[in-house]
Amino acid sequence: MKNFFIYFFITFFFTFSSLSNDINEFEIGQISLGTSLLDYVEKDQIDFLKEDQQDPNDKYIVFEISKNLTIEGFDFVDVMTKKGDSKYIIEAVSAAIYYDELDECLKIKDQIQKEIENIFVANEKQDTKFPSNQDATGESIVYGVQYYTKPYPSNESIIVNCYHMTEKSNINKALRLSVNTHEYASFIMDKSDN
């Protein structure tokens, strides 16, 4: 059933624009980069949406917008804004679907990739497979694809990853669909290199 929702969701929202290379036109639900969190929620909801666990940095704040909005087909959706930005401009959107079996995740990932490629012109596509840095044992593996929307050195991207976490890690297995500005993607890449 979840596959149907994802396919319907992706197809429905992606058919509104013709082939594009403007990442701000890419929507997860109705949410896109460059818009304000305040376009989707009232200002008095901001503190309620703030994730309990924040990255220990001074750059970005994570908000679980799916606490306030229902985004069909996803288990949760986060948006990231710069810390101290009174306009709450969205720098990244990340939506997740929990799964049990890797084959299930890879199938959904393939469906999402086909839809992305039908509506979006990527400058570069990179398939990846690497140990998750969330699991110190190195046994949890991330199976992913990154679509870079502008020539290097830009890191502006659309990413689809299956986080295949082990039971020992005590972290849910999840497919994540993320859309990131260059600045946010660079921040994540720099953080993972340290």
Rosetta silent file (secondary structure, phi, psi, omega in degrees, C-alpha in Angstrom):
SEQUENCE: MKNFFIYFFITFFFTFSSLSNDINEFEIGQISLGTSLLDYVEKDQIDFLKEDQQDPNDKYIVFEISKNLTIEGFDFVDVMTKKGDSKYIIEAVSAAIYYDELDECLKIKDQIQKEIENIFVANEKQDTKFPSNQDATGESIVYGVQYYTKPYPSNESIIVNCYHMTEKSNINKALRLSVNTHEYASFIMDKSDN
SCORE:     score description
SCORE:     0.000 S_00000001
   1 L     0.000  -40.443 -179.217    0.000    0.000    0.000 S_00000001
   2 H   -61.428  -38.374  177.943    2.820    2.405    0.854 S_00000001
   3 H   -57.611  -41.162  179.648    4.302    1.897   -2.654 S_00000001
   4 H   -62.190  -45.747 -179.830    1.014    3.063   -4.165 S_00000001
   5 H   -61.500  -43.525 -179.493    0.990    6.228   -2.058 S_00000001
   6 H   -63.091  -47.209 -178.302    4.588    7.026   -2.932 S_00000001
   7 H   -62.223  -45.664  179.264    4.033    6.466   -6.643 S_00000001
   8 H   -61.730  -45.692 -177.988    0.838    8.512   -6.632 S_00000001
   9 H   -60.110  -50.959 -178.002    2.440   11.232   -4.531 S_00000001
  10 H   -62.563  -48.565 -177.994    5.552   11.544   -6.680 S_00000001
  11 H   -62.100  -45.398 -176.828    3.617   11.445   -9.969 S_00000001
  12 H   -59.711  -47.649 -175.529    0.975   13.908   -8.809 S_00000001
  13 H   -79.917  -26.458 -178.356    3.393   16.573   -7.634 S_00000001
  14 H   -84.128  -16.831 -176.939    5.983   16.154  -10.370 S_00000001
  15 L   -79.701   -5.524 -178.520    3.592   16.427  -13.311 S_00000001
  16 L   -77.282  -19.914  178.272    2.901   20.086  -12.636 S_00000001
  17 L  -122.508  146.460  176.379    6.149   21.296  -14.136 S_00000001
  18 L   -75.468  178.883 -179.282    7.780   20.402  -17.409 S_00000001
  19 L   -48.844  127.967 -171.304   11.385   19.232  -17.581 S_00000001
  20 E  -138.655  162.152  169.398   13.310   21.594  -15.335 S_00000001
  21 L  -131.083   16.383  176.906   16.699   22.217  -13.783 S_00000001
  22 L   -95.670  108.487 -175.339   15.559   24.729  -11.143 S_00000001
  23 H   -61.220  -24.715  178.864   15.759   22.948   -7.790 S_00000001
  24 H   -69.720  -14.219  176.090   13.301   25.452   -6.266 S_00000001
  25 H   -85.481  -12.974 -179.349   10.593   23.946   -8.494 S_00000001
  26 L   -79.450  123.790 -177.769   11.119   20.516   -6.945 S_00000001
  27 L  -116.861  142.023  165.730    8.512   19.911   -4.242 S_00000001
  28 E  -111.134  110.570 -166.962    8.141   17.338   -1.513 S_00000001
  29 L    66.638 -132.881  175.338    4.457   17.643   -0.796 S_00000001
  30 L   -99.645    8.340 -172.438    3.863   21.327   -1.318 S_00000001
  31 E   -94.868  132.028  177.559    7.206   22.260    0.298 S_00000001
  32 L  -137.758  161.325  178.330   10.088   23.641   -1.747 S_00000001
  33 L   -64.445  152.132  175.978   13.442   25.309   -1.147 S_00000001
  34 L    83.678  -10.467  175.009   13.585   29.081   -0.914 S_00000001
  35 L   -89.852  171.994  179.673   10.128   29.381    0.599 S_00000001
  36 E   -98.251  142.149  172.274    9.529   30.284    4.227 S_00000001
  37 H   -54.341  -30.762 -179.730    8.506   27.814    6.907 S_00000001
  38 H   -70.539  -11.274  172.799    5.939   30.516    7.756 S_00000001
  39 H   -72.368  -18.626 -173.136    4.257   29.821    4.379 S_00000001
  40 L  -114.326  -24.313 -178.235    3.191   26.442    5.811 S_00000001
  41 L  -139.243  159.316  176.062    2.721   27.004    9.550 S_00000001
  42 L   -76.659  151.334 -177.069    1.819   29.813   11.919 S_00000001
  43 H   -58.749  -33.383 -179.121    4.656   31.527   13.785 S_00000001
  44 H   -72.633   -5.739  176.384    3.335   30.301   17.151 S_00000001
  45 H   -91.694  -12.966 -172.562    3.882   26.693   15.942 S_00000001
  46 H   -54.845  -50.007 -178.397    7.625   27.152   15.300 S_00000001
  47 H   -63.764  -36.163  178.360    8.832   26.099   18.759 S_00000001
  48 H   -63.231  -35.729 -176.520    6.498   23.070   18.723 S_00000001
  49 H   -81.503  -16.282 -177.640    7.984   21.909   15.387 S_00000001
  50 E   -63.870  126.909  179.231   11.615   22.250   16.483 S_00000001
  51 L   -61.663  141.875  176.968   13.224   18.808   16.705 S_00000001
  52 L   -64.361  -43.333  179.784   14.316   17.771   20.197 S_00000001
  53 L   -95.946  110.585  177.152   17.614   16.461   18.860 S_00000001
  54 L  -105.920  150.947  174.217   19.470   19.167   16.988 S_00000001
  55 L   -62.855  137.426 -179.233   22.837   18.828   15.328 S_00000001
  56 L   -75.358   70.472  179.872   25.418   20.353   17.684 S_00000001
  57 L  -138.424  171.013  179.006   26.156   23.256   15.362 S_00000001
  58 L  -109.162   18.599 -173.477   25.476   26.930   15.147 S_00000001
  59 L  -106.571  -44.594 -171.551   24.304   26.923   11.535 S_00000001
  60 E  -131.119  152.010  175.389   20.957   25.144   11.052 S_00000001
  61 E  -118.109  137.002  179.259   17.767   24.310   12.914 S_00000001
  62 E  -101.725  130.060  177.416   15.700   21.205   12.097 S_00000001
  63 E  -121.040  129.788  176.199   11.891   21.436   12.188 S_00000001
  64 E   -87.755   88.951 -175.166    9.601   18.405   11.892 S_00000001
  65 H   -66.691  -22.864  179.608    6.968   20.039    9.716 S_00000001
  66 H   -71.647   -6.479  170.486    4.972   16.801    9.531 S_00000001
  67 H   -68.241  -25.602 -175.912    3.926   17.408   13.162 S_00000001
  68 L  -110.580  -32.156 -178.661    1.701   20.140   11.708 S_00000001
  69 L  -114.005  141.500  172.408    1.155   19.119    8.072 S_00000001
  70 L   -91.432  120.745  177.840    0.067   15.777    6.690 S_00000001
  71 L  -117.255  101.996 -172.596    2.239   14.856    3.735 S_00000001
  72 L   -53.110  133.239  174.086    0.729   11.739    2.209 S_00000001
  73 L    94.398  -12.497 -179.230    3.045    8.771    1.758 S_00000001
  74 L  -116.363  145.524  178.163    5.816    9.836    4.158 S_00000001
  75 L   -77.642  -33.403  171.257    6.296    8.892    7.801 S_00000001
  76 E  -158.967  158.093  178.482    7.871   12.262    8.593 S_00000001
  77 E  -135.837  128.824  176.565    9.169   15.383    6.875 S_00000001
  78 E  -111.974  150.109  168.779   11.834   17.759    8.203 S_00000001
  79 E  -127.067  149.743 -179.866   12.855   21.178    6.943 S_00000001
  80 E  -119.549  135.944  175.518   16.065   22.978    7.787 S_00000001
  81 E  -127.809  161.710  176.583   16.560   26.731    8.119 S_00000001
  82 E   -69.761  140.599  176.706   19.574   28.801    9.090 S_00000001
  83 L   -62.465  131.833  178.023   19.855   29.475   12.801 S_00000001
  84 L    85.826    0.178  178.982   18.749   33.027   13.562 S_00000001
  85 L   -79.529  107.053 -177.527   16.895   33.488   10.251 S_00000001
  86 L   -69.950  -15.730  177.447   13.759   35.411   11.261 S_00000001
  87 L   -91.073  -11.214  178.573   12.216   34.665    7.839 S_00000001
  88 L    53.903   48.993  179.211   12.766   30.891    8.285 S_00000001
  89 E   -70.954  130.024 -175.434   13.843   30.377    4.656 S_00000001
  90 E   -77.522  120.951  179.953   13.955   26.648    3.878 S_00000001
  91 E   -99.183  -20.182  179.748   17.473   25.461    2.965 S_00000001
  92 E  -158.574  148.441  174.245   16.677   21.721    2.867 S_00000001
  93 E  -128.869  133.565  179.548   13.681   19.374    2.909 S_00000001
  94 E  -135.842  122.077 -179.744   14.007   15.728    3.942 S_00000001
  95 E  -116.503  144.750 -175.766   11.152   13.216    3.851 S_00000001
  96 E  -131.319  148.919  174.186   11.340    9.651    5.148 S_00000001
  97 E  -128.069  124.829  176.014    9.544    6.350    4.748 S_00000001
  98 E   -77.475  148.037  178.518   10.229    3.534    7.203 S_00000001
  99 L  -145.272  167.672  178.579   10.701    0.051    5.744 S_00000001
 100 L  -106.155  -47.850 -174.826   11.537   -3.490    6.848 S_00000001
 101 L  -107.557  139.740 -179.462   13.242   -5.184    3.890 S_00000001
 102 H   -57.697  -40.396  179.815   15.994   -3.698    1.730 S_00000001
 103 H   -57.366  -38.469  178.560   14.281   -4.923   -1.473 S_00000001
 104 H   -61.782  -45.630 -179.313   11.215   -2.882   -0.515 S_00000001
 105 H   -65.874  -44.815 -178.357   13.304    0.265   -0.100 S_00000001
 106 H   -62.788  -34.622  178.330   15.273   -0.248   -3.308 S_00000001
 107 H   -66.169  -45.841  178.343   12.032   -0.680   -5.261 S_00000001
 108 H   -64.719  -42.356  177.531   10.607    2.606   -3.920 S_00000001
 109 H   -56.612  -45.126  178.984   13.980    4.306   -4.515 S_00000001
 110 H   -62.136  -40.483  178.182   13.909    3.158   -8.158 S_00000001
 111 H   -62.378  -44.759 -179.832   10.357    4.522   -8.590 S_00000001
 112 H   -64.628  -42.511  178.780   11.374    7.891   -7.166 S_00000001
 113 H   -58.522  -44.791  179.833   14.504    7.992   -9.351 S_00000001
 114 H   -59.823  -42.032  179.776   12.429    7.388  -12.501 S_00000001
 115 H   -67.163  -41.108  177.665   10.095   10.215  -11.581 S_00000001
 116 H   -59.717  -47.299 -176.768   12.987   12.575  -10.828 S_00000001
 117 H   -68.225  -24.334  176.878   14.615   11.758  -14.158 S_00000001
 118 H   -74.552  -24.778 -174.295   11.310   12.296  -15.997 S_00000001
 119 H  -119.922   -8.118 -171.603   10.936   15.851  -14.719 S_00000001
 120 E  -130.724  135.613  175.902   14.384   17.070  -13.777 S_00000001
 121 L   -96.684  109.675  179.817   17.568   17.717  -15.739 S_00000001
 122 L   -93.907  145.511  175.821   20.524   16.897  -13.500 S_00000001
 123 L   -73.466  -36.455 -179.647   24.029   18.097  -14.222 S_00000001
 124 E  -151.611  144.870  176.052   25.470   14.910  -12.691 S_00000001
 125 E  -121.346  134.279 -178.562   24.123   11.680  -11.184 S_00000001
 126 E  -132.918  118.972  174.351   26.144    9.680   -8.668 S_00000001
 127 E   -86.497  139.440 -176.887   25.221    6.232   -7.320 S_00000001
 128 E  -136.879  156.685  172.326   26.649    5.489   -3.882 S_00000001
 129 E  -151.972  119.239 -175.273   26.935    2.706   -1.307 S_00000001
 130 E  -155.576  157.924  177.172   28.712    3.418    1.975 S_00000001
 131 E   -66.966  139.459  178.372   28.640    2.623    5.721 S_00000001
 132 L   -71.797  133.354  177.222   26.318    4.902    7.689 S_00000001
 133 L   -75.675   -3.374  176.287   28.151    7.295    9.993 S_00000001
 134 L   -81.704  -12.487 -177.753   25.231    6.889   12.431 S_00000001
 135 L  -120.166  109.368 -175.786   26.401    3.343   13.228 S_00000001
 136 L   -63.411  -21.326 -179.418   29.862    3.098   14.792 S_00000001
 137 L   -73.892  -20.735 -177.336   30.130   -0.609   13.860 S_00000001
 138 L    78.746    5.325 -177.000   30.131    0.222   10.130 S_00000001
 139 L   -85.167  -22.548  177.971   27.614   -2.580    9.527 S_00000001
 140 L   -82.162  133.039 -173.143   24.690   -0.326    8.540 S_00000001
 141 E  -118.233  141.744  175.717   24.836    0.566    4.847 S_00000001
 142 E  -106.713  124.906  176.399   23.409    3.501    2.885 S_00000001
 143 E  -108.664  116.656 -171.980   22.347    2.792   -0.721 S_00000001
 144 E  -143.629  173.800  172.359   21.858    6.054   -2.532 S_00000001
 145 E  -143.285  136.880  177.680   21.767    8.250   -5.563 S_00000001
 146 E  -119.082  133.802  173.637   22.590   11.956   -5.745 S_00000001
 147 E  -110.483  112.333  177.521   21.453   14.283   -8.496 S_00000001
 148 E   -90.528  127.940 -169.362   23.635   17.395   -8.625 S_00000001
 149 L   -92.013  -12.824  179.166   21.700   20.198  -10.256 S_00000001
 150 L  -135.576  159.689  179.737   24.561   22.549  -11.143 S_00000001
 151 L   -61.876  151.315  173.441   28.156   22.055  -12.296 S_00000001
 152 L   -54.246  137.114   20.237   30.886   21.413   -9.728 S_00000001
 153 L   -94.827   14.133  178.611   31.760   23.018   -7.299 S_00000001
 154 L   -68.707  140.120  175.814   28.026   23.380   -6.527 S_00000001
 155 L  -109.430    8.612  177.088   26.613   20.740   -4.155 S_00000001
 156 L   -54.048  129.918 -168.921   22.951   21.706   -4.744 S_00000001
 157 E  -156.572  159.844  167.533   21.274   18.320   -4.908 S_00000001
 158 E  -117.951  128.286 -173.629   18.354   15.929   -4.794 S_00000001
 159 E  -128.072  136.670  174.055   19.225   12.769   -2.875 S_00000001
 160 E  -125.358  115.851 -176.990   17.424    9.435   -2.475 S_00000001
 161 E  -128.229  137.911  167.361   18.985    7.120    0.142 S_00000001
 162 E   -98.675  113.136  177.097   18.019    3.799    1.697 S_00000001
 163 E   -90.856   94.835 -176.830   19.453    3.790    5.233 S_00000001
 164 E   -91.277   86.061 -173.834   19.678    0.040    5.857 S_00000001
 165 L   -86.295  145.417  178.136   20.423    0.079    9.563 S_00000001
 166 L   -76.871  161.389  176.701   21.234   -3.053   11.565 S_00000001
 167 L   -61.754  -37.908 -179.137   19.083   -4.158   14.492 S_00000001
 168 L   -61.393  -29.971 -177.429   22.058   -3.532   16.810 S_00000001
 169 L   -69.648  -21.750 -179.404   22.152    0.136   15.792 S_00000001
 170 L    60.398   30.626  176.918   18.639    0.617   17.227 S_00000001
 171 L  -119.279  136.085 -180.000   17.878    3.095   14.391 S_00000001
 172 L   -62.016  141.035  171.283   14.874    2.698   12.097 S_00000001
 173 L   -73.331  132.396 -176.270   15.509    1.639    8.513 S_00000001
 174 E  -150.176  141.371  166.380   14.334    4.496    6.322 S_00000001
 175 E   -88.453  134.452  177.753   14.281    5.745    2.774 S_00000001
 176 E  -123.252  130.921  172.109   15.041    9.463    2.686 S_00000001
 177 E  -109.706  120.600 -175.951   14.281   11.852   -0.137 S_00000001
 178 E  -129.367  144.612  174.591   16.151   15.143    0.357 S_00000001
 179 E  -124.963  126.204 -170.866   16.414   18.404   -1.538 S_00000001
 180 E  -133.007  137.305  170.021   19.333   20.636   -0.508 S_00000001
 181 L   -68.284  164.412  177.316   20.678   24.070   -1.342 S_00000001
 182 H   -56.796  -46.335 -175.368   24.389   24.246   -2.154 S_00000001
 183 H   -63.522  -44.074 -179.274   25.168   25.789    1.229 S_00000001
 184 H   -68.371  -44.137  179.647   23.283   23.160    3.253 S_00000001
 185 H   -61.236  -39.914  178.207   24.647   20.242    1.202 S_00000001
 186 H   -64.291  -39.889  177.288   28.194   21.580    1.617 S_00000001
 187 H   -59.791  -46.005 -179.930   27.634   21.868    5.366 S_00000001
 188 H   -64.147  -43.219 -179.681   26.502   18.198    5.543 S_00000001
 189 H   -64.576  -41.910  178.667   29.434   17.033    3.429 S_00000001
 190 H   -64.085  -38.514 -179.487   31.945   18.954    5.553 S_00000001
 191 H   -65.921  -40.105 -178.150   30.389   17.552    8.720 S_00000001
 192 H   -73.918  -20.813  176.836   30.606   13.958    7.491 S_00000001
 193 H   -77.274  -19.169 -177.415   34.283   14.424    6.549 S_00000001
 194 L   -88.680    0.000    0.000   35.161   15.361   10.141 S_00000001
